[in-house]
Coordinates of C-alpha atoms in Angstrom, one line a residue:
M1 CA -44.8 -168.0 134.4
K2 CA -45.4 -171.7 135.0
K3 CA -43.8 -173.2 138.1
F4 CA -40.7 -174.7 136.6
L5 CA -38.6 -177.0 138.8
G6 CA -37.8 -177.4 142.4
A7 CA -34.7 -176.2 144.1
A8 CA -33.2 -179.7 143.6
V9 CA -32.9 -179.0 139.9
F10 CA -30.0 -176.8 140.6
G11 CA -28.0 -179.3 142.6
L12 CA -24.8 -180.5 141.1
L13 CA -26.0 -184.0 140.0
S14 CA -29.1 -182.7 138.3
F15 CA -27.2 -179.9 136.6
Q16 CA -24.7 -182.4 135.2
A17 CA -27.5 -184.6 134.0
F18 CA -28.9 -181.6 132.1
A19 CA -25.6 -180.4 130.6
Q20 CA -25.6 -182.7 127.6
N21 CA -29.0 -181.3 126.6
E22 CA -28.5 -177.6 127.2
I23 CA -29.4 -175.3 124.4
S24 CA -26.7 -172.6 124.5
Y25 CA -26.8 -169.1 123.1
T26 CA -24.1 -166.5 122.4
V27 CA -25.0 -162.8 121.9
S28 CA -22.6 -160.1 120.6
F29 CA -23.0 -156.6 119.4
P30 CA -20.5 -155.7 116.7
N31 CA -22.9 -153.3 115.0
V32 CA -24.9 -152.0 117.9
I33 CA -24.7 -148.4 116.7
H34 CA -27.0 -149.6 113.9
H35 CA -29.2 -151.6 116.3
E36 CA -28.1 -155.1 115.4
A37 CA -27.1 -158.0 117.5
E38 CA -25.5 -161.2 116.3
I39 CA -26.9 -164.4 117.9
S40 CA -25.9 -168.0 117.7
M41 CA -27.8 -171.0 119.1
V42 CA -26.3 -174.5 119.6
V43 CA -28.7 -177.4 119.9
P44 CA -27.0 -180.7 120.9
N45 CA -28.5 -184.2 120.7
V46 CA -30.9 -183.3 117.9
P47 CA -33.3 -186.1 117.3
A48 CA -33.6 -187.7 113.9
G49 CA -35.9 -186.0 111.4
T50 CA -36.5 -182.4 110.5
L51 CA -35.4 -179.9 113.0
K52 CA -37.8 -177.0 113.3
V53 CA -36.5 -173.7 114.6
R54 CA -38.7 -170.6 115.1
M55 CA -39.1 -167.2 116.6
S56 CA -41.9 -166.5 119.0
R57 CA -45.2 -164.8 117.9
S58 CA -46.2 -164.0 121.5
S59 CA -44.7 -162.9 124.7
P60 CA -45.4 -163.4 128.4
G61 CA -47.7 -160.7 129.7
R62 CA -48.9 -159.9 126.2
Y63 CA -52.0 -161.5 124.7
A64 CA -52.0 -160.5 121.1
T65 CA -49.5 -161.7 118.6
H66 CA -46.3 -159.9 117.8
E67 CA -44.4 -161.0 114.7
F68 CA -40.9 -161.1 116.1
G69 CA -39.6 -163.0 113.1
K70 CA -39.7 -159.8 111.0
N71 CA -36.5 -158.5 112.6
V72 CA -34.4 -161.7 111.9
Y73 CA -32.2 -162.0 108.8
H74 CA -29.0 -163.8 107.6
L75 CA -30.2 -166.9 109.4
K76 CA -27.9 -169.9 108.6
A77 CA -27.4 -173.3 110.1
F78 CA -24.3 -175.5 110.4
D79 CA -23.4 -179.0 111.6
A80 CA -20.7 -179.8 114.2
S81 CA -18.0 -179.8 111.5
G82 CA -19.0 -176.3 110.4
K83 CA -20.7 -177.5 107.2
Q84 CA -23.6 -175.2 106.2
L85 CA -27.0 -177.0 106.2
I86 CA -29.9 -176.5 103.9
I87 CA -32.8 -174.5 105.4
K88 CA -36.4 -174.3 104.3
Q89 CA -38.2 -171.2 105.6
T90 CA -41.8 -172.5 105.7
A91 CA -43.3 -169.4 107.4
G92 CA -42.2 -165.9 108.2
D93 CA -40.8 -167.1 111.6
V94 CA -40.3 -170.9 111.0
Y95 CA -37.2 -172.5 109.6
E96 CA -36.9 -176.2 108.9
I97 CA -33.6 -178.1 108.7
P98 CA -34.3 -181.5 107.1
N99 CA -30.8 -183.0 107.2
H100 CA -28.4 -182.5 110.0
G101 CA -26.1 -184.3 112.5
S102 CA -26.5 -184.7 116.2
S103 CA -25.5 -181.0 116.8
V104 CA -26.8 -177.9 115.0
K105 CA -25.6 -174.3 115.2
V106 CA -27.9 -171.6 114.1
N107 CA -26.6 -168.0 113.5
Y108 CA -28.7 -164.9 112.7
T109 CA -28.7 -161.2 112.9
L110 CA -31.4 -159.4 114.9
F111 CA -32.5 -155.8 114.4
G112 CA -33.9 -154.1 117.5
N113 CA -34.8 -150.4 117.9
W114 CA -38.0 -150.4 120.0
I115 CA -37.5 -149.9 123.7
D116 CA -40.5 -151.3 125.6
G117 CA -41.5 -154.4 127.5
T118 CA -42.3 -156.4 124.4
Y119 CA -39.5 -155.9 121.9
A120 CA -35.7 -155.6 121.8
G121 CA -33.6 -152.5 121.4
F122 CA -29.8 -152.1 120.9
D123 CA -27.7 -149.0 120.7
E124 CA -24.5 -147.6 122.0
T125 CA -25.9 -147.1 125.5
H126 CA -27.5 -150.5 126.2
A127 CA -28.9 -153.8 125.0
H128 CA -32.5 -154.1 126.1
M129 CA -33.9 -157.6 125.5
N130 CA -37.3 -159.1 125.8
I131 CA -36.4 -162.7 125.3
P132 CA -39.1 -163.8 122.9
A133 CA -38.2 -160.9 120.7
T134 CA -34.6 -161.9 120.7
F135 CA -34.0 -165.7 120.8
A136 CA -35.0 -168.4 118.3
F137 CA -35.8 -171.8 119.8
P138 CA -36.1 -175.4 118.5
L139 CA -39.6 -176.9 118.6
G140 CA -40.2 -180.0 120.8
M141 CA -37.4 -179.2 123.3
D142 CA -39.2 -176.9 125.7
N143 CA -38.0 -178.8 128.8
R144 CA -34.3 -178.5 128.0
P145 CA -32.3 -176.0 130.0
R146 CA -30.9 -172.9 128.4
L147 CA -27.5 -171.2 128.8
V148 CA -26.8 -167.7 127.3
K149 CA -23.5 -165.8 127.2
F150 CA -23.3 -162.1 126.4
N151 CA -20.2 -160.7 124.7
Y152 CA -19.7 -157.0 125.1
A153 CA -16.0 -156.6 125.8
E154 CA -15.9 -153.4 123.8
K155 CA -18.4 -151.9 126.2
Q156 CA -16.4 -152.3 129.4
D157 CA -18.8 -150.2 131.5
W158 CA -21.8 -152.5 130.7
K159 CA -23.2 -154.9 133.2
V160 CA -25.9 -157.5 133.0
A161 CA -29.2 -157.3 134.9
T162 CA -31.6 -160.3 134.7
Q163 CA -33.5 -162.8 136.7
L164 CA -31.6 -165.6 134.9
K165 CA -29.3 -167.5 137.2
P166 CA -25.7 -166.3 136.9
M167 CA -23.2 -169.1 136.3
A168 CA -19.5 -169.4 135.8
N169 CA -17.7 -167.7 132.9
G170 CA -20.3 -165.0 132.5
T171 CA -23.1 -167.3 131.4
Y172 CA -26.7 -167.3 132.6
F173 CA -29.0 -170.2 133.1
A174 CA -32.7 -171.0 132.7
P175 CA -34.1 -174.4 133.5
N176 CA -36.5 -174.5 130.5
L177 CA -38.0 -172.5 127.7
Q178 CA -40.9 -171.1 129.8
Y179 CA -38.5 -169.6 132.3
F180 CA -36.1 -168.4 129.7
M181 CA -38.8 -166.6 127.7
D182 CA -39.9 -164.9 130.9
S183 CA -36.5 -163.4 131.8
P184 CA -36.0 -159.9 130.4
T185 CA -32.4 -158.7 130.3
E186 CA -30.8 -155.3 130.4
I187 CA -27.1 -154.7 129.7
A188 CA -26.0 -151.2 130.3
N189 CA -23.9 -148.9 132.5
Y190 CA -26.8 -148.7 134.9
K191 CA -27.1 -147.5 138.5
T192 CA -28.6 -149.7 141.2
A193 CA -30.0 -149.6 144.7
S194 CA -31.2 -152.7 146.6
W195 CA -32.7 -153.7 149.9
Q196 CA -33.5 -156.8 151.8
V197 CA -37.0 -158.1 152.8
K198 CA -37.7 -160.8 155.3
N199 CA -40.5 -163.2 154.5
T200 CA -42.8 -164.8 157.0
D201 CA -40.7 -168.0 157.0
G202 CA -37.6 -165.9 158.0
K203 CA -36.1 -166.2 154.5
V204 CA -34.3 -163.0 153.4
Q205 CA -34.6 -161.9 149.8
T206 CA -33.2 -158.9 147.9
I207 CA -35.1 -156.4 145.8
H208 CA -33.1 -154.5 143.2
L209 CA -33.8 -151.2 141.4
I210 CA -31.8 -151.2 138.2
T211 CA -31.9 -147.9 136.4
H212 CA -30.6 -147.1 133.0
S213 CA -31.3 -143.3 133.1
N214 CA -29.7 -139.9 133.2
D215 CA -29.9 -139.7 137.0
D216 CA -27.3 -139.5 139.7
Q217 CA -26.9 -142.2 142.4
K218 CA -28.7 -140.0 145.0
T219 CA -31.8 -139.9 142.9
V220 CA -31.8 -143.6 142.5
D221 CA -31.3 -144.2 146.2
N222 CA -34.1 -141.8 147.0
Y223 CA -36.4 -143.5 144.5
A224 CA -35.6 -146.9 146.1
E225 CA -36.8 -145.5 149.4
M226 CA -40.1 -144.6 147.8
L227 CA -40.3 -148.1 146.4
K228 CA -39.7 -149.6 149.8
K229 CA -42.9 -148.0 151.1
M230 CA -44.8 -149.3 148.1
V231 CA -43.4 -152.8 148.6
D232 CA -44.4 -152.8 152.2
E233 CA -48.0 -152.1 151.3
H234 CA -48.0 -154.9 148.8
F235 CA -46.7 -157.3 151.4
A236 CA -49.5 -156.1 153.8
V237 CA -52.2 -157.2 151.2
W238 CA -50.8 -160.7 150.6
G239 CA -49.4 -161.5 154.0
E240 CA -46.1 -162.8 152.6
F241 CA -43.7 -162.3 149.7
P242 CA -43.5 -164.8 146.9
T243 CA -40.5 -167.1 147.0
Y244 CA -38.3 -165.5 144.3
D245 CA -36.5 -168.4 142.6
Y246 CA -33.0 -167.2 143.2
G247 CA -33.7 -164.9 146.2
N248 CA -33.8 -161.8 144.1
Y249 CA -36.4 -159.5 142.5
Y250 CA -35.5 -156.9 139.9
F251 CA -37.1 -153.7 138.8
L252 CA -35.5 -153.2 135.4
D253 CA -36.1 -149.5 134.7
D254 CA -35.2 -147.8 131.4
V255 CA -35.9 -144.1 131.3
Y256 CA -35.5 -141.9 128.2
P257 CA -37.9 -139.6 126.2
E258 CA -37.6 -141.5 123.0
N259 CA -38.5 -144.9 124.6
A260 CA -41.7 -146.5 123.5
G261 CA -42.9 -146.8 127.2
D262 CA -44.4 -149.9 128.8
G263 CA -44.4 -152.1 131.9
M264 CA -44.2 -155.8 131.6
E265 CA -44.4 -158.3 134.5
H266 CA -42.2 -161.4 134.9
R267 CA -41.8 -164.1 137.5
N268 CA -38.9 -162.5 139.4
S269 CA -38.6 -159.2 137.7
T270 CA -40.4 -156.5 135.7
S271 CA -39.3 -154.5 132.7
I272 CA -40.4 -150.8 133.1
V273 CA -39.8 -148.4 130.3
Q274 CA -40.6 -144.8 130.8
R275 CA -40.7 -141.8 128.5
T276 CA -39.4 -139.0 130.7
P277 CA -36.0 -137.2 130.5
K278 CA -35.0 -138.8 133.8
I279 CA -36.4 -140.0 137.1
A280 CA -35.6 -136.8 139.0
G281 CA -38.6 -134.5 138.9
Y282 CA -40.9 -137.2 137.7
E283 CA -40.9 -139.6 140.6
S284 CA -44.6 -139.6 141.4
N285 CA -45.7 -139.8 137.8
L286 CA -43.7 -143.0 137.3
L287 CA -44.7 -144.9 140.4
G288 CA -48.0 -146.3 139.0
T289 CA -46.2 -148.7 136.6
F290 CA -44.0 -149.9 139.4
S291 CA -46.9 -150.6 141.7
H292 CA -49.0 -152.4 139.0
E293 CA -46.1 -154.6 137.8
Y294 CA -44.9 -155.5 141.3
F295 CA -48.4 -156.7 142.3
H296 CA -48.1 -159.1 139.3
S297 CA -45.4 -161.0 141.1
W298 CA -48.2 -162.5 143.1
N299 CA -51.2 -162.0 140.8
V300 CA -50.5 -163.6 137.3
E301 CA -47.0 -164.8 137.9
R302 CA -48.0 -167.3 140.6
L303 CA -51.8 -166.8 141.1
R304 CA -52.3 -167.7 137.5
P305 CA -55.2 -168.5 135.1
K306 CA -55.3 -172.0 133.8
T307 CA -56.0 -170.5 130.3
L308 CA -52.5 -169.2 130.3
E309 CA -50.8 -172.5 131.3
P310 CA -48.6 -173.3 129.6
F311 CA -48.0 -170.1 127.7
N312 CA -48.0 -170.7 124.0
F313 CA -45.3 -168.8 122.0
E314 CA -46.8 -169.7 118.6
H315 CA -50.0 -167.8 118.7
A316 CA -52.2 -165.5 120.7
N317 CA -53.1 -166.6 124.2
M318 CA -56.8 -166.1 125.1
S319 CA -57.9 -165.9 128.7
D320 CA -61.3 -165.5 130.4
E321 CA -59.7 -164.1 133.5
L322 CA -57.9 -160.9 132.6
W323 CA -60.5 -158.8 134.4
L324 CA -58.9 -160.3 137.6
A325 CA -55.3 -160.9 136.4
E326 CA -54.9 -157.4 135.0
G327 CA -58.0 -155.5 136.3
F328 CA -57.6 -156.3 140.0
T329 CA -53.9 -155.5 139.6
Q330 CA -54.8 -152.1 138.1
Y331 CA -57.1 -151.4 141.1
Y332 CA -54.4 -152.3 143.6
G333 CA -51.7 -150.4 141.8
N334 CA -53.5 -147.2 142.5
L335 CA -54.8 -148.1 145.9
L336 CA -51.5 -149.2 147.4
L337 CA -49.7 -146.0 146.4
T338 CA -52.4 -144.2 148.2
R339 CA -52.0 -146.3 151.3
A340 CA -48.2 -145.8 151.1
G341 CA -48.6 -142.0 151.1
L342 CA -47.1 -141.8 147.6
K343 CA -50.4 -140.6 146.0
T344 CA -52.9 -138.2 147.5
T345 CA -56.4 -139.3 148.4
D346 CA -57.8 -136.8 146.0
I347 CA -55.9 -138.3 143.1
A348 CA -57.0 -141.8 144.1
I349 CA -60.6 -140.6 144.2
Q350 CA -60.3 -139.2 140.7
T351 CA -58.9 -142.5 139.6
F352 CA -61.9 -144.3 141.1
N353 CA -64.1 -141.8 139.3
G354 CA -62.6 -142.8 136.0
L355 CA -63.1 -146.5 136.6
V356 CA -66.8 -146.0 137.6
S357 CA -67.5 -143.7 134.7
A358 CA -66.0 -146.1 132.2
V359 CA -68.1 -149.1 133.3
L360 CA -71.3 -147.1 133.7
L361 CA -71.1 -145.0 130.5
S362 CA -69.1 -146.9 127.9
P363 CA -71.0 -149.1 125.4
G364 CA -68.4 -151.8 125.7
A365 CA -69.2 -152.3 129.4
K366 CA -73.0 -151.9 128.9
N367 CA -73.2 -154.7 126.3
F368 CA -70.3 -157.0 127.1
S369 CA -69.2 -158.8 130.3
P370 CA -65.7 -158.7 131.9
I371 CA -65.1 -162.1 130.6
E372 CA -65.9 -161.0 127.0
A373 CA -63.6 -158.0 127.5
S374 CA -60.8 -160.4 128.6
R375 CA -61.2 -162.5 125.5
Y376 CA -60.9 -159.4 123.3
A377 CA -57.3 -158.9 124.5
V378 CA -56.0 -161.0 121.6
F379 CA -57.0 -158.1 119.4
A380 CA -56.6 -155.1 121.8
D381 CA -53.4 -155.8 123.7
A382 CA -51.0 -153.8 121.6
G383 CA -52.4 -155.7 118.6
V384 CA -51.9 -154.1 115.2
A385 CA -54.7 -153.7 112.6
I386 CA -54.7 -151.4 109.6
D387 CA -58.5 -151.7 109.1
Q388 CA -60.9 -149.8 111.2
T389 CA -62.6 -151.8 114.0
N390 CA -65.7 -151.1 116.1
K391 CA -63.6 -151.2 119.2
G392 CA -65.1 -148.1 120.8
N393 CA -68.5 -149.6 120.8
I394 CA -67.7 -153.2 121.8
F395 CA -64.7 -153.1 124.1
T396 CA -64.0 -151.6 127.5
S397 CA -60.4 -152.4 128.6
Y398 CA -60.2 -155.4 131.0
Y399 CA -57.8 -153.2 133.0
T400 CA -60.5 -150.6 133.6
Y401 CA -63.4 -153.0 133.7
G402 CA -61.6 -155.3 136.1
A403 CA -60.5 -152.5 138.3
A404 CA -64.0 -151.2 138.6
T405 CA -65.2 -154.7 139.4
A406 CA -62.5 -154.9 142.1
L407 CA -63.6 -151.6 143.5
A408 CA -67.2 -152.8 143.8
L409 CA -66.3 -156.1 145.3
D410 CA -64.0 -154.4 147.8
L411 CA -66.7 -152.0 148.9
R412 CA -69.3 -154.8 149.1
L413 CA -67.1 -157.0 151.2
R414 CA -66.5 -154.2 153.6
T415 CA -70.1 -153.2 153.9
E416 CA -71.8 -156.6 153.8
F417 CA -69.3 -158.9 155.4
K418 CA -66.8 -156.8 157.4
L419 CA -64.2 -158.2 155.1
S420 CA -62.2 -156.6 152.3
L421 CA -60.7 -157.4 148.9
D422 CA -57.4 -157.9 150.7
D423 CA -59.0 -160.9 152.4
Y424 CA -60.1 -162.3 149.1
M425 CA -56.7 -161.9 147.5
R426 CA -55.1 -163.7 150.4
A427 CA -57.6 -166.5 150.2
L428 CA -56.9 -166.9 146.5
W429 CA -53.1 -166.8 147.2
K430 CA -53.4 -169.6 149.8
A431 CA -55.6 -171.8 147.6
Y432 CA -54.0 -171.3 144.2
G433 CA -51.1 -168.8 144.2
K434 CA -48.7 -170.1 146.8
P435 CA -49.0 -173.7 145.6
E436 CA -49.1 -172.5 142.0
I437 CA -52.2 -174.3 141.1
A438 CA -53.7 -172.7 138.0
Y439 CA -57.3 -171.5 138.6
T440 CA -60.5 -171.2 136.6
V441 CA -63.4 -168.7 136.9
P442 CA -65.4 -171.3 138.9
D443 CA -62.5 -171.6 141.3
L444 CA -62.6 -167.8 141.8
E445 CA -66.4 -168.1 142.6
K446 CA -65.8 -171.0 145.0
T447 CA -63.1 -169.1 146.9
L448 CA -65.4 -166.1 147.3
A449 CA -68.2 -168.3 148.6
A450 CA -65.9 -169.9 151.1
L451 CA -64.5 -166.5 152.3
T452 CA -68.0 -164.9 152.8
K453 CA -69.6 -168.2 153.9
D454 CA -72.4 -167.1 151.5
P455 CA -72.5 -169.2 148.3
A456 CA -75.6 -167.2 147.2
F457 CA -73.7 -163.9 147.3
A458 CA -70.8 -165.4 145.4
A459 CA -73.0 -167.0 142.8
G460 CA -75.0 -163.8 142.3
F461 CA -71.9 -161.7 142.0
F462 CA -70.4 -163.9 139.3
K463 CA -73.6 -164.3 137.4
N464 CA -74.5 -160.7 137.4
Y465 CA -71.1 -158.9 137.2
I466 CA -68.6 -161.4 135.8
Y467 CA -70.6 -163.5 133.3
G468 CA -73.2 -160.8 132.9
T469 CA -73.3 -157.1 132.2
E470 CA -75.2 -155.8 135.3
K471 CA -73.5 -153.0 137.2
N472 CA -73.1 -152.6 140.9
D473 CA -74.7 -149.6 142.7
Y474 CA -71.5 -147.6 142.8
A475 CA -73.2 -144.4 144.2
K476 CA -74.5 -146.3 147.2
L477 CA -71.3 -148.2 147.8
L478 CA -69.0 -145.2 147.6
L479 CA -71.2 -143.2 149.9
N480 CA -70.1 -145.5 152.7
A481 CA -66.7 -143.8 152.4
G482 CA -68.2 -140.4 152.2
L483 CA -67.8 -140.1 148.5
V484 CA -70.6 -138.7 146.4
L485 CA -71.1 -139.9 142.8
R486 CA -73.1 -137.4 140.8
K487 CA -73.5 -135.7 137.4
A488 CA -70.5 -133.5 136.7
N489 CA -72.5 -131.1 134.5
P490 CA -76.1 -131.2 135.5
G491 CA -78.4 -129.5 133.0
K492 CA -75.6 -129.1 130.4
A493 CA -76.4 -130.2 126.8
F494 CA -74.4 -133.0 125.2
A495 CA -74.2 -133.9 121.5
G496 CA -71.7 -136.8 121.8
F497 CA -69.7 -136.0 118.7
G498 CA -66.6 -137.4 120.3
K499 CA -63.2 -136.6 118.9
I500 CA -63.3 -134.2 116.0
N501 CA -60.3 -133.8 113.8
N502 CA -59.6 -130.5 112.1
L503 CA -57.9 -131.3 108.8
D504 CA -57.3 -128.3 106.6
G505 CA -60.4 -126.6 107.9
K506 CA -62.6 -129.7 107.6
L507 CA -64.1 -131.0 110.8
I508 CA -64.0 -134.7 110.5
L509 CA -65.8 -137.0 113.0
G510 CA -64.1 -139.9 114.6
Q511 CA -66.0 -143.0 115.6
T512 CA -69.3 -142.1 117.3
L513 CA -70.4 -144.1 120.3
M514 CA -73.6 -146.1 120.7
G515 CA -76.1 -144.3 122.8
T516 CA -74.9 -140.8 122.1
P517 CA -77.0 -138.3 120.3
A518 CA -74.5 -138.2 117.4
Y519 CA -74.7 -142.0 117.0
E520 CA -78.5 -142.1 117.2
A521 CA -78.7 -139.3 114.6
G522 CA -76.8 -141.6 112.1
L523 CA -73.5 -139.6 112.2
D524 CA -70.5 -141.8 111.8
V525 CA -66.7 -141.8 111.4
D526 CA -65.3 -139.6 108.5
N527 CA -68.5 -137.5 108.2
V528 CA -67.5 -133.9 107.6
L529 CA -69.4 -131.4 109.8
L530 CA -70.6 -128.3 107.8
A531 CA -73.2 -126.7 110.0
I532 CA -75.2 -127.2 113.2
A533 CA -78.5 -125.4 113.7
D534 CA -77.9 -123.6 110.4
V535 CA -74.6 -122.1 111.9
T536 CA -71.5 -122.9 109.8
V537 CA -68.8 -124.6 111.9
K538 CA -65.1 -124.2 111.1
D539 CA -63.5 -125.3 114.3
V540 CA -64.2 -127.4 117.4
A541 CA -64.7 -124.3 119.5
A542 CA -67.7 -123.4 117.3
V543 CA -69.2 -126.8 117.8
T544 CA -68.9 -126.5 121.5
A545 CA -70.3 -123.0 121.5
I546 CA -73.5 -124.1 119.8
S547 CA -74.1 -127.0 122.2
D548 CA -73.5 -124.6 125.1
T549 CA -76.3 -122.3 123.9
H550 CA -78.9 -125.1 123.9
K551 CA -80.4 -127.4 126.6
P552 CA -81.1 -131.1 126.8
G553 CA -84.1 -132.1 124.6
D554 CA -83.4 -129.5 121.9
V555 CA -83.3 -130.9 118.4
L556 CA -80.6 -129.6 116.1
K557 CA -80.2 -129.9 112.4
V558 CA -76.8 -131.1 111.5
T559 CA -75.5 -130.6 107.9
Y560 CA -72.6 -132.8 106.9
L561 CA -70.8 -134.5 104.0
Y562 CA -71.0 -138.3 103.5
R563 CA -68.7 -139.5 100.8
G564 CA -68.8 -136.1 99.2
A565 CA -72.6 -135.8 99.3
Q566 CA -74.3 -133.2 101.5
K567 CA -76.8 -134.7 104.0
T568 CA -78.7 -133.6 107.1
A569 CA -79.6 -135.2 110.3
Q570 CA -81.8 -134.4 113.3
L571 CA -79.8 -134.6 116.6
T572 CA -81.5 -134.5 119.9
L573 CA -79.3 -133.2 122.7
I574 CA -79.3 -135.1 126.1
E575 CA -77.9 -134.1 129.5
D576 CA -74.2 -134.5 129.7
P577 CA -73.7 -138.0 131.2
A578 CA -70.3 -137.3 132.7
L579 CA -69.9 -138.2 136.3
E580 CA -67.8 -136.9 139.1
L581 CA -66.8 -138.4 142.5
V582 CA -66.5 -135.8 145.2
P583 CA -65.8 -136.2 149.0
I584 CA -69.0 -135.4 150.8
E585 CA -67.4 -132.7 152.8
K586 CA -66.7 -130.8 149.6
T587 CA -70.3 -130.9 148.6
G588 CA -71.5 -129.2 151.8
G589 CA -72.6 -132.5 153.3
D590 CA -71.5 -134.0 156.6
L591 CA -68.7 -136.6 156.7
T592 CA -69.9 -138.8 159.5
P593 CA -67.5 -140.6 161.9
A594 CA -68.6 -143.9 160.3
M595 CA -67.8 -142.6 156.8
Q596 CA -64.4 -141.4 158.0
T597 CA -63.6 -144.7 159.7
F598 CA -64.6 -146.6 156.5
R599 CA -62.5 -144.3 154.3
D600 CA -59.5 -144.6 156.6
K601 CA -59.6 -148.4 156.8
W602 CA -59.8 -148.5 153.0
L603 CA -57.3 -145.9 151.9
T604 CA -54.7 -145.6 154.7
S605 CA -51.6 -147.7 155.4
Q606 CA -52.1 -151.4 156.3
V607 CA -48.5 -151.9 157.3
K608 CA -48.2 -153.1 160.9
S609 CA -45.7 -151.2 163.0
K610 CA -42.6 -153.1 163.8

């Protein structure tokens, strides 16, 4: 989140100056078994005129809107004497109090039963709170500090875990609204493991693994050892740790099969929600979220796009830079686990294959740029729509698109300049991340030009691959590491029907993708397949069997229903476009010493021995 205030803010005199303006909250859980929390907010020194109080519609790390006000009810307001005040609800999440005194107390009930990084969830085992989903706030008072107290005496084994600053009497402090909203909080009988890291300036900070899961302490301790290796590789990329505001960083990990699942980055913490029975037995499967979210403590939380500053809690936040903010983070999340020895090289190669296949084959990447993909986040980022969209044909995830762009830039820097993407990230950190100067896309180009000492290369890369839709020569670039990009099924016929749903014996098409034979033949979503090449089809296996008996170039008659009317189409099969990425030594080719060296420098540990 936005750089808030310097260390002096927390000195005694400054704190006393703030005290009279603090907005204070109290949270209790008398009906937690039914997923309710009772919340009160006291706003002192309320200016004259109508006081507006609202729930957020957006959340840090999310880009689409989320209507948090829907879970608020029994909202009432009182003056300092306890007199109930008149409230006008002017929108689903906005409340106006026209007449009031200098102090106003707002009480409400909040329902929460969705455990992920975006919403809130309460039950007998824990209180899981994303702050925007939990706390109302007064408009026009963003710079005021916040205090929150959690009452859970009936849950004596519960403990609080949060990046908020602990204060006296069990209260927690945030210097302003932006920091408060960026501070997820978990209250549970959790297990923890922690370790210290020393920064380049000699300052020691502590990293905490907080786990609300059905695991024993030994499992948590062992998992922390794995995370230490991961953290070391992140440090090697950036060259230093961020300065965590209170000397602590928290992995808030909630593990249970009925969770919604998610990972959400924050300034000094991350909320990681996983859908497995426990950590034990699933360690490797869960690490990807940890690696991705931890990389965000540099990239996004401090190296931050100007389009997200300040974060607006009243509507969707659109950004042109998510291909780097999320996509480059996605690339490194995979890469750094490989360097740490926590993911095999073969698995990493398959991940790279998925990235390359997506940007070379998907219509969204063919026809839209990484910047355009970033802008679509306001609709795609867990956004909810009940009407059908053309998403499959117009959108490739900025996570995937950006990660593939990062892969190409990394390989090009290594082959053309004897540099790496690590060097680029460090240059961005030095110029914009460490001083917390929000950047623009031109700033990113300028930094690449300075790093390579080749403005023409930087200009061309951004023109072609960031603003434009051209694609890098991935096959040529990957061959430098002895990786062969080739057709996965050469000579095999492909119809491109996509997902087919079998509903009571009816084969119903999903959305067909632009460029596939099915799309070009005029077949579309909700068409019901009846026969292909005059052969009746009653299941997906029958459709596949027919394609397998033909070759690319063959023309098949497709009989189908459209709104109850029987129709036919001519479908011309093409060669299966699927790609595979294979180590050259597994193709019968020679892995040269130069290829091996390139691969090792790219995929093996960058941690310097101590």
